[in-house]
C-alpha positions as protocol buffer text, in pm:
chain_id: "A"
residue {
  index: 1
  type: MET
  ca { x: -68 y: -3687 z: -1554 }
}
residue {
  index: 2
  type: LEU
  ca { x: 66 y: -3471 z: -1851 }
}
residue {
  index: 3
  type: GLN
  ca { x: -199 y: -3216 z: -1795 }
}
residue {
  index: 4
  type: ILE
  ca { x: -89 y: -3160 z: -1453 }
}
residue {
  index: 5
  type: LEU
  ca { x: 274 y: -3116 z: -1566 }
}
residue {
  index: 6
  type: TYR
  ca { x: 152 y: -2881 z: -1836 }
}
residue {
  index: 7
  type: LEU
  ca { x: -51 y: -2673 z: -1590 }
}
residue {
  index: 8
  type: GLN
  ca { x: 204 y: -2631 z: -1318 }
}
residue {
  index: 9
  type: PRO
  ca { x: 423 y: -2367 z: -1470 }
}
residue {
  index: 10
  type: ILE
  ca { x: 89 y: -2179 z: -1587 }
}
residue {
  index: 11
  type: CYS
  ca { x: -27 y: -2200 z: -1228 }
}
residue {
  index: 12
  type: ARG
  ca { x: 320 y: -2080 z: -1107 }
}
residue {
  index: 13
  type: ARG
  ca { x: 317 y: -1796 z: -1343 }
}
residue {
  index: 14
  type: TYR
  ca { x: -35 y: -1672 z: -1258 }
}
residue {
  index: 15
  type: LEU
  ca { x: 63 y: -1704 z: -859 }
}
residue {
  index: 16
  type: GLN
  ca { x: 380 y: -1502 z: -926 }
}
residue {
  index: 17
  type: ARG
  ca { x: 182 y: -1226 z: -1120 }
}
residue {
  index: 18
  type: SER
  ca { x: -110 y: -1212 z: -864 }
}
residue {
  index: 19
  type: ASN
  ca { x: 159 y: -1202 z: -592 }
}
residue {
  index: 20
  type: TYR
  ca { x: 331 y: -908 z: -761 }
}
residue {
  index: 21
  type: LEU
  ca { x: 18 y: -742 z: -830 }
}
residue {
  index: 22
  type: SER
  ca { x: -98 y: -751 z: -462 }
}
residue {
  index: 23
  type: THR
  ca { x: 248 y: -644 z: -349 }
}
residue {
  index: 24
  type: SER
  ca { x: 253 y: -350 z: -557 }
}
residue {
  index: 25
  type: ALA
  ca { x: -119 y: -258 z: -476 }
}
residue {
  index: 26
  type: LEU
  ca { x: -9 y: -275 z: -100 }
}
residue {
  index: 27
  type: HIS
  ca { x: 312 y: -79 z: -172 }
}
residue {
  index: 28
  type: ALA
  ca { x: 91 y: 207 z: -353 }
}
residue {
  index: 29
  type: PHE
  ca { x: -164 y: 178 z: -52 }
}
residue {
  index: 30
  type: GLY
  ca { x: 139 y: 232 z: 197 }
}
residue {
  index: 31
  type: CYS
  ca { x: 270 y: 513 z: -5 }
}
residue {
  index: 32
  type: ARG
  ca { x: -85 y: 685 z: 16 }
}
residue {
  index: 33
  type: TRP
  ca { x: -127 y: 612 z: 372 }
}
residue {
  index: 34
  type: GLN
  ca { x: 217 y: 753 z: 466 }
}
residue {
  index: 35
  type: MET
  ca { x: 139 y: 1066 z: 269 }
}
residue {
  index: 36
  type: PHE
  ca { x: -211 y: 1100 z: 432 }
}
residue {
  index: 37
  type: SER
  ca { x: -68 y: 1050 z: 771 }
}
residue {
  index: 38
  type: CYS
  ca { x: 216 y: 1309 z: 716 }
}
residue {
  index: 39
  type: PHE
  ca { x: -36 y: 1556 z: 610 }
}
residue {
  index: 40
  type: PHE
  ca { x: -276 y: 1487 z: 881 }
}
residue {
  index: 41
  type: ASN
  ca { x: 20 y: 1543 z: 1137 }
}
residue {
  index: 42
  type: PHE
  ca { x: 97 y: 1852 z: 991 }
}
residue {
  index: 43
  type: ILE
  ca { x: -263 y: 1988 z: 996 }
}
residue {
  index: 44
  type: GLU
  ca { x: -288 y: 1868 z: 1358 }
}
residue {
  index: 45
  type: GLU
  ca { x: 52 y: 2051 z: 1460 }
}
residue {
  index: 46
  type: ASP
  ca { x: -70 y: 2377 z: 1272 }
}
residue {
  index: 47
  type: TYR
  ca { x: -415 y: 2353 z: 1451 }
}
residue {
  index: 48
  type: ALA
  ca { x: -249 y: 2285 z: 1787 }
}
residue {
  index: 49
  type: LEU
  ca { x: 11 y: 2579 z: 1735 }
}
residue {
  index: 50
  type: LYS
  ca { x: -294 y: 2810 z: 1650 }
}
residue {
  index: 51
  type: LEU
  ca { x: -473 y: 2712 z: 1957 }
}
residue {
  index: 52
  type: GLY
  ca { x: -178 y: 2754 z: 2165 }
}
residue {
  index: 53
  type: SER
  ca { x: -94 y: 3108 z: 2046 }
}
residue {
  index: 54
  type: GLN
  ca { x: -443 y: 3227 z: 2139 }
}
residue {
  index: 55
  type: PRO
  ca { x: -486 y: 3408 z: 2485 }
}
């Protein structure tokens, strides 16, 4: 019983840390994805404008 009481806070701390790591990784991935999609949209619009300006 003492072992469980001793391990509980360690498990909780580990879960919090892993949760924080996963959320920060997700956030970093989200930022990269946003940058990529903006860049891709910019290229696509530029390409569409070039195609549209051609006779």
